[in-house]
Amino acid sequence: MLAGGLGGARFLHGVRALLGIEGGPGPTTEEPDGITVVGNTGDDLWLFGLKVCPDLDTIMYSLGGGLDEDRTWGRAAETFNAAEELRAYGAQPDWFGLGDRDIGTHLMRTQLLEAGYPLSAVTAALCQRWQPGVRLLPMTDDRVETHVVITDDQGRRAIHFQEWWVRLHAEVAAERFVMVGAEDATPGPGVVEAIMTADVVLLPPSNPVVSIGAIASVPGIATALRSTEAPVVGVSGLVSGAPVRGMADACLSAIGVEPRAGAVAVHYGARPAGFLDGWLVDLADAGEVDEVAAAGIACRAVPTMMTDHGAAAALVGKALDFAAELRSGQ
Amino acid sequence: MLAGGLGGARFLHGVRALLGIEGGPGPTTEEPDGITVVGNTGDDLWLFGLKVCPDLDTIMYSLGGGLDEDRTWGRAAETFNAAEELRAYGAQPDWFGLGDRDIGTHLMRTQLLEAGYPLSAVTAALCQRWQPGVRLLPMTDDRVETHVVITDDQGRRAIHFQEWWVRLHAEVAAERFVMVGAEDATPGPGVVEAIMTADVVLLPPSNPVVSIGAIASVPGIATALRSTEAPVVGVSGLVSGAPVRGMADACLSAIGVEPRAGAVAVHYGARPAGFLDGWLVDLADAGEVDEVAAAGIACRAVPTMMTDHGAAAALVGKALDFAAELRSGQ
């Protein structure tokens, strides 16, 4: 599975519920059966000398039972005292929600990175505590950062994705996304192997541009997605012409794609030129099935709202059944 | 004034109370009238990639109204959530009390240091927020670390002062103190000038070995203390043969000095070979006055217990009166 943040985490809760996995270390190189997650690191940033990986942490915290599921980011039982102090010192940036418990994770990660370990090894070390029941692999150990080209009163300029997303609430129009470093990035250890040897590859309802798009911006991952023998099935995160959550519409408009389930599938494209064999849209978007099918992508309308882990499991079940049909039909 | 941590802070509250200073930026190079504090940095440590300066922070927090005066270290209204997370990840060391608000300070300091500013400039920047009413100068911008030679089940070895003090509670005998880096350290900007142009130099009841001793281990500071025209007056932190607080006795035994007010004065020595013109002992130690006088140091017994800012101000008043007498008698 590829995954951004919360949408990926909720889908993964469904995968775990369906397969009866409650936690644990997830698969290993020696025992590869299980769920491998390729996480988005394009949102990562350095903040006050700390390496922050918002999407990896959302997955890790959520599956490990540590996410604030109401706020949908950061740690449960969180305090923000260090950030309050930084503000009192006049430190910038002051718009990123940096909780005290979260800082514990970032301090640990940064120390390990500065000791020379790659992000993949550091993520594995952090997951030893959280026991997410999946193997969480950063898409790359290289630095890839999603930047957003905007024009505001300071003129036309590129800013870090987090500044656009968190500080500007995606309200200033994105003219372009640039995944800085992606062209030269190598997929993280195990990523290509996991995709190439998978039984099925799932794209959860994560942001098609800055989550799935960022992961697929690493050339080796795009190649693996196009060439794996596993069926690749995605689930739309847009329903009735709007994102279920997040601001995918603001991202899609920047790349000239309508914020509709069908349009996103056409944007991903049919394999092997694109990334999809199958696409699940919500029942509300049944009218877009033919458009997707016309692009060479099998498409089906199902209930996609992950209102709880049970609903997520039902959705994952639909995706796996669909994948099995696609595989037998190949 | 030279200063360690809490003893120095309490004495400084007395200085401020006596002089009617309630806060503010303290003296500057352009307007040098006021209180300049030369702070101990020998206790400083790097912890999880953060630069921690316990003595500077105790002074800064206490004079700025942010110290937890009951616990006598760290920030008021503190939480310890980041540290709890670090423990959950199995991070070492786990024995240093690293509060969340405190981490805000350390993140700010570390960022500025890594941007290339010397500790003196960083301390000045932090003090812009706290407005301590004094100019707080680190003894040096160079790295000087107090290490303690001990013998335990791992054999004879040197450990960081904080490990001995905080983790071992100074219960393992210190064989020797080594101020690593002191020999080659240069006094921080303004330190020698402040001592050489002072009206009076005060040594508060800080630890004679690891606070005042660490500061004086910087050769340029020792030379300034010996050669300034200002009278140098110290106050004993030991009363009735024991430290009022802290574990100075465990430090003194390592350097072969009895834990008595008089013995500490003799250890400091009379100027210009030593550091003292005058020495104040507690009334309880009036019997040691002659011993100190015999070493060529003027000595007087006064009440030294700083039970509140008023008592501290009274003690400072005694020290300043004493200094004035010494100056007029020169």
XYZ file of C-alpha atoms in Angstrom:
660
model
C 0.000 0.000 0.000
C 1.043 3.530 -0.701
C -0.043 6.035 1.915
C -0.184 9.692 2.777
C -1.347 10.611 6.267
C -4.803 10.253 7.759
C -6.625 8.747 4.754
C -3.912 6.116 4.524
C -4.063 5.454 8.246
C -7.828 4.977 8.226
C -7.614 2.644 5.249
C -4.859 0.710 7.029
C -7.049 0.301 10.097
C -9.501 -1.299 7.678
C -6.819 -3.591 6.277
C -5.805 -4.655 9.781
C -9.426 -5.179 10.842
C -10.140 -7.259 7.749
C -7.048 -9.427 8.236
C -7.391 -9.631 12.025
C -4.063 -7.924 12.724
C -4.012 -6.008 15.987
C -0.416 -4.818 16.122
C 3.057 -6.264 16.084
C 6.142 -5.496 14.075
C 4.719 -6.176 10.602
C 6.511 -8.151 7.906
C 10.301 -8.315 7.619
C 12.703 -9.029 4.798
C 12.954 -12.599 6.071
C 9.190 -13.036 6.525
C 7.672 -10.721 3.926
C 4.029 -11.855 4.270
C 1.889 -9.048 5.551
C 1.261 -5.393 4.893
C 4.020 -3.140 3.644
C 3.270 0.571 3.548
C 5.228 2.988 1.384
C 4.848 6.311 3.154
C 5.014 9.820 1.780
C 8.003 11.858 2.926
C 7.437 14.829 0.600
C 5.722 16.691 3.465
C 8.746 16.293 5.741
C 10.370 19.389 7.099
C 13.133 20.579 9.377
C 11.754 22.654 12.214
C 14.009 24.175 14.884
C 16.643 21.621 13.986
C 14.196 18.731 14.293
C 13.304 16.383 11.455
C 9.535 16.175 11.283
C 7.796 13.517 9.144
C 4.086 14.320 9.385
C 2.722 11.521 7.194
C 4.939 8.760 8.552
C 4.075 9.851 12.087
C 0.344 9.968 11.403
C 0.488 6.362 10.173
C 2.745 5.267 13.031
C 0.829 7.041 15.780
C -2.585 6.037 14.452
C -1.773 2.346 14.033
C 0.121 2.380 17.329
C -2.824 3.872 19.207
C -1.079 7.190 19.871
C -2.765 9.557 17.410
C -5.140 12.249 18.557
C -7.940 10.845 16.393
C -10.230 13.792 17.103
C -7.721 16.456 16.051
C -6.545 13.972 13.345
C -2.881 14.913 13.736
C -0.241 14.688 16.433
C -0.228 12.802 19.670
C -3.059 11.994 22.024
C -2.833 13.638 25.484
C -0.602 16.262 23.898
C 0.654 19.523 25.383
C 2.199 22.466 23.520
C 4.466 24.029 26.101
C 7.718 23.973 24.134
C 5.963 25.664 21.207
C 4.548 28.290 23.575
C 8.080 29.019 24.771
C 9.394 29.242 21.227
C 6.697 31.782 20.459
C 7.641 33.736 23.588
C 11.214 33.882 22.229
C 9.825 35.135 18.923
C 10.925 32.033 17.036
C 9.688 31.483 13.504
C 7.871 29.581 12.091
C 5.101 29.694 14.687
C 2.338 28.143 12.595
C 3.270 24.461 12.782
C 1.604 22.469 15.552
C 4.593 21.062 17.378
C 3.418 19.191 20.452
C 5.640 18.211 23.349
C 5.118 14.447 22.948
C 5.619 14.847 19.222
C 8.917 16.610 19.948
C 10.014 13.485 21.821
C 9.630 11.550 18.557
C 11.389 14.249 16.545
C 14.297 14.429 18.985
C 14.695 10.652 18.785
C 14.502 10.668 14.986
C 16.870 13.596 14.575
C 19.441 12.064 16.911
C 19.413 8.804 14.971
C 19.623 10.608 11.617
C 22.538 12.669 12.860
C 24.201 9.491 14.065
C 24.196 8.435 10.414
C 21.214 6.104 10.152
C 19.009 6.495 7.055
C 15.373 7.500 7.542
C 14.232 3.957 6.729
C 16.263 2.516 9.609
C 15.153 5.325 11.913
C 11.504 4.744 11.026
C 11.919 1.036 11.745
C 13.465 1.894 15.116
C 10.569 4.220 16.014
C 8.080 1.546 14.931
C 9.666 -0.913 17.354
C 7.877 1.063 20.003
C 4.583 1.590 18.186
C 4.171 -1.935 16.809
C 1.861 -0.766 14.017
C 1.247 -4.255 12.619
C 2.605 -3.140 9.251
C 6.053 -2.503 7.825
C 6.302 1.250 7.309
C 8.846 2.199 4.640
C 9.650 5.817 3.761
C 9.311 6.241 -0.002
C 12.979 7.274 -0.082
C 15.912 7.893 2.238
C 16.820 10.891 0.100
C 15.571 14.385 0.773
C 12.503 15.071 -1.350
C 10.446 18.113 -0.430
C 7.163 19.162 -1.942
C 7.254 22.878 -2.675
C 4.362 24.990 -3.894
C 4.690 27.856 -6.335
C 2.419 30.721 -5.342
C 2.084 34.419 -6.077
C 1.308 36.718 -3.173
C 2.289 40.211 -2.072
C 5.889 39.015 -1.933
C 5.687 38.066 -5.587
C 5.959 34.691 -7.243
C 7.843 32.213 -5.121
C 8.058 28.605 -4.011
C 7.257 27.739 -0.410
C 7.388 24.491 1.496
C 4.215 22.441 1.207
C 3.613 22.655 4.955
C 3.683 26.432 4.860
C 1.084 26.427 2.112
C -1.035 23.753 3.772
C -0.814 24.739 7.434
C -0.074 28.469 7.434
C -1.975 29.481 4.310
C -4.665 26.758 4.597
C -4.171 26.190 0.846
C -6.120 29.408 0.302
C -3.499 31.041 -1.920
C -3.750 29.374 -5.314
C -1.058 26.808 -6.000
C 0.363 27.421 -9.463
C 2.586 24.394 -9.477
C 3.983 21.679 -7.225
C 7.674 20.911 -7.359
C 8.907 17.751 -5.680
C 12.393 19.078 -5.016
C 14.945 16.279 -5.184
C 12.530 13.667 -6.513
C 14.182 13.262 -9.915
C 17.414 12.114 -8.335
C 15.842 10.191 -5.457
C 16.191 6.454 -5.083
C 13.334 4.419 -3.603
C 13.975 3.461 0.005
C 15.258 -0.031 0.864
C 12.582 -2.651 0.245
C 10.171 -0.312 -1.538
C 10.601 -1.573 -5.103
C 10.845 -5.170 -3.917
C 7.606 -4.803 -1.939
C 5.746 -3.406 -4.946
C 7.205 -5.944 -7.371
C 6.469 -8.981 -5.188
C 3.101 -7.823 -3.799
C -0.088 -9.831 -4.200
C -1.932 -6.564 -4.614
C -0.994 -2.891 -4.530
C -3.562 -0.562 -2.996
C -3.768 3.203 -3.342
C -5.865 4.459 -0.448
C -7.924 7.660 -0.607
C -4.835 9.806 0.038
C -4.221 13.114 -1.703
C -3.561 12.276 -5.386
C -1.113 15.156 -5.857
C 0.918 15.694 -2.697
C 0.658 12.181 -1.181
C 0.320 9.529 -3.888
C 1.730 11.968 -6.446
C 4.751 12.701 -4.269
C 5.450 9.002 -3.748
C 5.137 8.330 -7.478
C 7.439 11.277 -8.214
C 10.347 9.023 -7.263
C 11.200 7.530 -10.662
C 12.005 4.035 -9.370
C 8.650 3.823 -7.606
C 6.744 4.974 -10.687
C 8.514 2.291 -12.725
C 7.672 -0.386 -10.152
C 4.003 0.662 -10.075
C 3.873 0.418 -13.856
C 5.614 -2.933 -14.082
C 4.564 -5.026 -11.077
C 2.539 -8.145 -11.840
C 0.273 -7.325 -8.928
C -3.022 -5.615 -9.717
C -3.016 -1.976 -8.641
C -6.335 -0.789 -7.244
C -7.064 2.690 -6.002
C -9.866 4.240 -3.990
C -11.104 7.761 -4.672
C -10.729 10.271 -1.878
C -13.099 12.601 -3.707
C -16.832 12.111 -3.453
C -19.450 14.184 -5.248
C -16.797 16.519 -6.618
C -15.091 17.339 -3.328
C -12.484 15.745 -1.065
C -13.931 13.799 1.864
C -11.338 15.611 3.957
C -8.258 17.693 3.269
C -7.792 20.113 0.426
C -7.132 17.860 -2.544
C -9.274 20.112 -4.730
C -6.802 22.984 -4.251
C -3.985 20.624 -5.236
C -5.769 19.161 -8.256
C -6.646 22.563 -9.698
C -2.927 23.403 -9.768
C -2.255 20.440 -12.036
C -5.341 21.031 -14.176
C -7.377 18.083 -12.951
C -11.022 18.470 -11.996
C -11.771 17.550 -8.395
C -13.828 14.515 -9.322
C -13.310 10.815 -8.679
C -13.333 9.999 -12.373
C -10.965 12.782 -13.325
C -8.407 11.609 -10.753
C -8.469 8.086 -12.181
C -7.919 9.431 -15.676
C -5.055 11.519 -14.274
C -3.429 8.426 -12.709
C -4.000 6.617 -16.028
C -4.227 2.966 -16.978
C -1.198 0.759 -16.599
C 1.372 0.348 -17.970
C 1.478 3.986 -19.102
C -0.232 4.999 -15.843
C -0.625 3.491 -12.378
C -4.089 1.908 -12.195
C -5.742 -1.391 -13.064
C -8.845 -0.725 -11.022
C -10.555 2.249 -9.368
C -13.250 2.384 -6.749
C -15.496 5.415 -6.645
C -18.229 6.169 -4.170
C -21.810 5.138 -4.916
C -22.551 8.847 -5.248
C -20.191 8.952 -8.229
C -21.564 5.912 -10.067
C -22.130 8.246 -12.992
C -18.360 8.543 -13.484
C -17.698 4.806 -13.872
C -18.013 4.845 -17.646
C -15.565 7.745 -18.000
C -12.966 5.765 -16.058
C -13.627 2.560 -17.952
C -13.192 4.476 -21.188
C -9.668 5.326 -20.034
C -8.906 1.601 -19.789
C -9.277 1.369 -15.997
C -11.731 -1.102 -14.487
C -14.082 0.851 -12.267
C -16.754 0.104 -9.712
C -18.949 2.195 -7.417
C -19.031 1.108 -3.769
C -19.565 2.768 -0.369
C -16.251 4.522 0.375
C -16.964 6.438 3.588
C -14.656 5.118 6.330
C -16.869 6.167 9.223
C -15.241 3.578 11.486
C -12.759 0.692 11.290
C -15.589 -1.670 10.289
C -16.601 0.526 7.347
C -12.934 0.847 6.384
C -12.572 -2.955 6.533
C -15.613 -3.356 4.271
C -14.079 -0.916 1.781
C -10.749 -2.762 1.869
C -12.661 -6.012 1.326
C -14.231 -4.528 -1.803
C -10.806 -3.409 -3.036
C -9.244 -6.843 -2.434
C -12.161 -8.647 -4.095
C -11.833 -6.284 -7.044
C -8.085 -6.930 -7.221
C -8.670 -10.699 -7.153
C -11.104 -10.382 -10.055
C -8.640 -8.249 -11.986
C -5.863 -10.756 -11.347
C -7.948 -13.763 -12.471
C -9.097 -11.807 -15.508
C -5.553 -11.009 -16.608
C 29.485 38.843 40.172
C 30.470 35.303 39.425
C 27.631 32.803 39.675
C 26.769 29.142 39.580
C 23.084 28.228 39.631
C 20.605 28.610 42.449
C 22.918 30.131 45.094
C 23.984 32.734 42.573
C 20.379 33.406 41.564
C 19.260 33.900 45.165
C 22.181 36.221 45.850
C 21.316 38.143 42.670
C 17.728 38.582 43.823
C 19.297 40.183 46.886
C 21.457 42.457 44.748
C 18.438 43.520 42.711
C 16.308 44.062 45.815
C 19.048 46.148 47.424
C 19.537 48.278 44.321
C 15.823 48.510 43.497
C 16.180 46.782 40.121
C 13.068 44.878 39.092
C 14.020 43.674 35.634
C 15.128 45.084 32.335
C 17.998 44.293 30.026
C 20.867 44.989 32.426
C 23.988 46.956 31.518
C 25.415 47.071 28.015
C 28.830 47.767 26.574
C 27.707 51.334 25.922
C 26.117 51.801 29.368
C 28.115 49.504 31.615
C 26.683 50.672 34.971
C 24.802 47.863 36.641
C 25.243 44.213 37.468
C 27.252 41.958 35.226
C 27.094 38.244 35.984
C 29.754 35.824 34.787
C 27.936 32.499 34.631
C 29.287 28.976 34.894
C 29.104 26.931 31.715
C 31.119 23.959 32.970
C 27.867 22.109 33.736
C 26.620 22.506 30.165
C 25.799 19.403 28.214
C 24.462 18.217 24.892
C 21.342 16.141 25.351
C 19.470 14.624 22.393
C 21.140 17.159 20.146
C 20.122 20.066 22.380
C 22.558 22.405 24.079
C 21.582 22.633 27.736
C 23.099 25.297 30.027
C 21.735 24.501 33.492
C 23.426 27.302 35.440
C 22.814 30.066 32.897
C 19.186 28.975 32.671
C 18.696 28.877 36.426
C 19.924 32.481 36.641
C 17.904 33.583 33.625
C 14.686 31.812 34.620
C 14.921 32.832 38.270
C 15.588 36.522 37.612
C 13.014 36.496 34.806
C 10.327 35.013 37.052
C 10.219 31.683 35.208
C 12.048 29.327 37.569
C 10.228 26.644 39.495
C 11.448 28.057 42.802
C 10.056 25.109 44.786
C 11.823 22.446 42.743
C 14.758 24.909 42.420
C 15.475 23.946 38.813
C 13.728 24.185 35.471
C 10.637 26.077 34.482
C 7.540 26.906 36.461
C 4.306 25.269 35.194
C 6.481 22.632 33.558
C 5.443 19.362 31.927
C 7.666 16.417 31.022
C 5.887 14.844 28.085
C 8.756 14.892 25.585
C 10.988 13.192 28.150
C 8.296 10.575 28.793
C 8.222 9.844 25.063
C 12.003 9.611 24.875
C 11.898 7.067 27.704
C 9.193 5.127 25.843
C 11.577 4.956 22.854
C 14.302 3.677 25.189
C 16.442 6.780 24.696
C 19.421 7.345 26.967
C 20.236 9.228 29.114
C 16.923 9.155 30.969
C 18.097 10.694 34.232
C 18.212 14.381 33.281
C 15.079 16.385 34.017
C 14.254 17.783 30.604
C 10.981 19.671 30.785
C 8.889 20.646 27.788
C 9.148 24.404 28.391
C 12.833 23.992 29.039
C 13.135 22.216 25.686
C 11.694 25.351 24.070
C 14.693 27.273 25.411
C 17.135 24.571 24.355
C 15.692 24.388 20.840
C 16.020 28.160 20.512
C 19.586 28.135 21.857
C 20.672 25.192 19.715
C 19.238 26.723 16.558
C 21.092 29.977 17.159
C 24.343 28.172 17.982
C 24.028 26.087 14.842
C 23.401 29.272 12.869
C 26.882 30.309 13.994
C 26.249 32.657 16.910
C 28.525 32.261 19.941
C 26.954 31.276 23.275
C 27.402 34.820 24.590
C 25.277 36.261 21.778
C 22.723 33.468 22.152
C 22.470 34.052 25.907
C 21.928 37.759 25.262
C 19.173 36.894 22.782
C 17.437 34.591 25.264
C 17.726 37.266 27.955
C 15.903 39.738 25.711
C 12.830 37.766 26.593
C 13.546 37.238 30.295
C 14.751 40.787 31.083
C 16.703 39.615 34.144
C 17.880 43.095 35.116
C 21.497 41.972 34.869
C 23.892 41.324 32.012
C 24.460 37.552 31.966
C 27.757 36.578 30.349
C 28.816 32.963 29.868
C 32.309 32.534 31.324
C 33.487 31.490 27.867
C 32.177 30.857 24.376
C 34.479 27.846 24.172
C 33.441 24.363 25.165
C 34.523 23.696 28.740
C 33.007 20.668 30.440
C 33.454 19.634 34.026
C 34.160 15.918 34.186
C 34.437 13.825 37.313
C 36.869 10.949 37.765
C 35.202 8.103 39.648
C 35.807 4.413 40.210
C 32.804 2.119 40.083
C 32.057 -1.397 38.837
C 33.011 -0.223 35.354
C 36.444 0.737 36.638
C 38.095 4.112 36.884
C 36.640 6.593 34.434
C 35.667 10.193 33.856
C 31.978 11.046 33.527
C 30.211 14.315 32.794
C 29.545 16.374 35.887
C 25.779 16.156 35.324
C 25.883 12.382 35.307
C 27.706 12.393 38.630
C 25.489 15.087 40.132
C 22.061 14.105 38.808
C 22.259 10.394 38.106
C 24.660 9.366 40.887
C 23.596 12.113 43.351
C 27.317 12.678 44.008
C 27.237 9.471 46.063
C 30.142 7.828 44.244
C 33.307 9.484 45.519
C 34.788 12.027 43.134
C 38.519 11.402 42.845
C 39.220 14.421 40.720
C 37.504 17.127 38.687
C 38.757 17.872 35.208
C 37.549 21.025 33.496
C 37.971 19.681 29.981
C 38.917 22.460 27.583
C 39.463 25.085 30.285
C 43.203 25.479 29.740
C 42.687 26.609 26.166
C 39.473 28.551 26.795
C 39.237 32.292 26.323
C 36.976 34.340 28.593
C 33.721 35.291 26.888
C 33.300 38.773 25.370
C 33.091 41.406 28.098
C 34.047 39.088 30.961
C 37.577 40.330 31.632
C 36.541 43.936 31.016
C 33.665 43.587 33.498
C 35.965 42.195 36.189
C 38.735 44.733 35.540
C 36.419 47.771 35.563
C 34.080 46.636 38.344
C 33.490 48.660 41.506
C 33.323 45.397 43.404
C 33.534 41.717 42.488
C 31.278 39.415 44.479
C 31.540 35.644 44.802
C 28.125 34.401 45.924
C 27.634 31.212 47.946
C 27.952 29.050 44.830
C 29.789 25.738 44.793
C 33.495 26.574 45.263
C 34.671 23.682 43.095
C 32.286 23.131 40.204
C 30.779 26.642 39.964
C 33.270 29.306 41.105
C 36.116 26.821 40.538
C 34.953 26.096 37.015
C 34.690 29.795 36.166
C 38.152 30.455 37.600
C 39.546 27.503 35.649
C 39.530 29.742 32.568
C 43.029 31.229 32.772
C 42.065 34.719 31.625
C 39.348 34.937 34.271
C 41.713 33.806 37.030
C 44.192 36.474 35.946
C 41.492 39.154 35.960
C 40.300 38.136 39.431
C 43.872 38.371 40.719
C 44.637 41.718 39.104
C 41.441 43.815 39.177
C 41.579 46.954 41.324
C 38.103 46.159 42.616
C 37.865 44.461 45.995
C 36.836 40.817 45.672
C 34.478 39.658 48.420
C 33.063 36.172 48.758
C 30.288 34.642 50.827
C 30.548 31.140 52.208
C 28.005 28.621 51.012
C 29.009 26.320 53.833
C 27.639 26.823 57.309
C 28.547 24.768 60.369
C 30.637 22.428 58.268
C 28.018 21.587 55.622
C 26.658 23.164 52.453
C 23.413 25.120 52.933
C 22.244 23.276 49.832
C 23.809 21.186 47.126
C 26.658 18.762 47.560
C 29.697 21.017 47.817
C 31.119 18.771 50.538
C 31.385 15.896 48.048
C 33.205 18.223 45.655
C 35.545 19.700 48.269
C 36.631 16.304 49.565
C 37.830 15.446 46.050
C 40.219 18.392 46.085
C 41.307 17.813 49.679
C 39.548 20.799 51.221
C 37.553 20.442 54.426
C 33.872 21.361 54.006
C 34.133 24.395 56.261
C 33.684 28.092 55.545
C 37.195 28.914 56.684
C 38.813 26.114 54.739
C 37.139 27.266 51.512
C 38.501 30.789 51.980
C 41.998 29.435 52.539
C 41.542 27.337 49.400
C 40.534 30.410 47.363
C 43.521 32.219 48.890
C 44.380 35.874 49.411
C 44.942 38.072 46.398
C 47.041 38.457 44.350
C 48.127 34.811 44.608
C 44.493 33.818 45.250
C 41.093 35.310 44.574
C 39.877 36.937 47.810
C 40.203 40.237 49.619
C 37.286 39.598 51.936
C 35.210 36.643 53.104
C 31.888 36.518 54.875
C 31.101 33.506 57.003
C 27.899 32.781 58.840
C 27.550 33.831 62.460
C 27.618 30.134 63.293
C 31.171 30.015 61.970
C 32.512 33.052 63.800
C 35.120 30.719 65.253
C 36.728 30.402 61.814
C 37.296 34.124 61.280
C 40.800 34.074 62.736
C 41.874 31.170 60.538
C 40.818 33.131 57.446
C 42.429 36.346 58.648
C 45.650 34.412 59.241
C 45.619 33.539 55.527
C 45.630 37.264 54.711
C 41.914 37.511 53.908
C 39.734 39.991 55.774
C 36.892 38.061 57.337
C 33.652 38.824 59.106
C 30.776 36.747 60.482
C 27.284 37.839 59.423
C 23.879 36.181 58.930
C 24.184 34.403 55.557
C 20.895 32.508 55.281
C 18.990 33.802 52.210
C 15.555 32.780 53.463
C 13.896 35.358 51.216
C 14.873 38.219 48.899
C 14.970 40.584 51.876
C 17.444 38.401 53.742
C 19.471 38.079 50.565
C 19.458 41.864 50.148
C 20.681 42.278 53.724
C 23.517 39.835 53.041
C 24.452 41.658 49.845
C 24.403 44.918 51.810
C 26.903 43.446 54.270
C 29.101 42.301 51.384
C 29.018 45.723 49.691
C 29.722 47.548 52.970
C 32.605 45.171 53.568
C 33.920 45.805 50.056
C 33.693 49.577 50.581
C 35.720 49.275 53.761
C 38.307 47.136 52.036
C 38.536 49.604 49.176
C 38.986 52.619 51.472
C 41.543 50.675 53.479
C 43.669 49.867 50.436
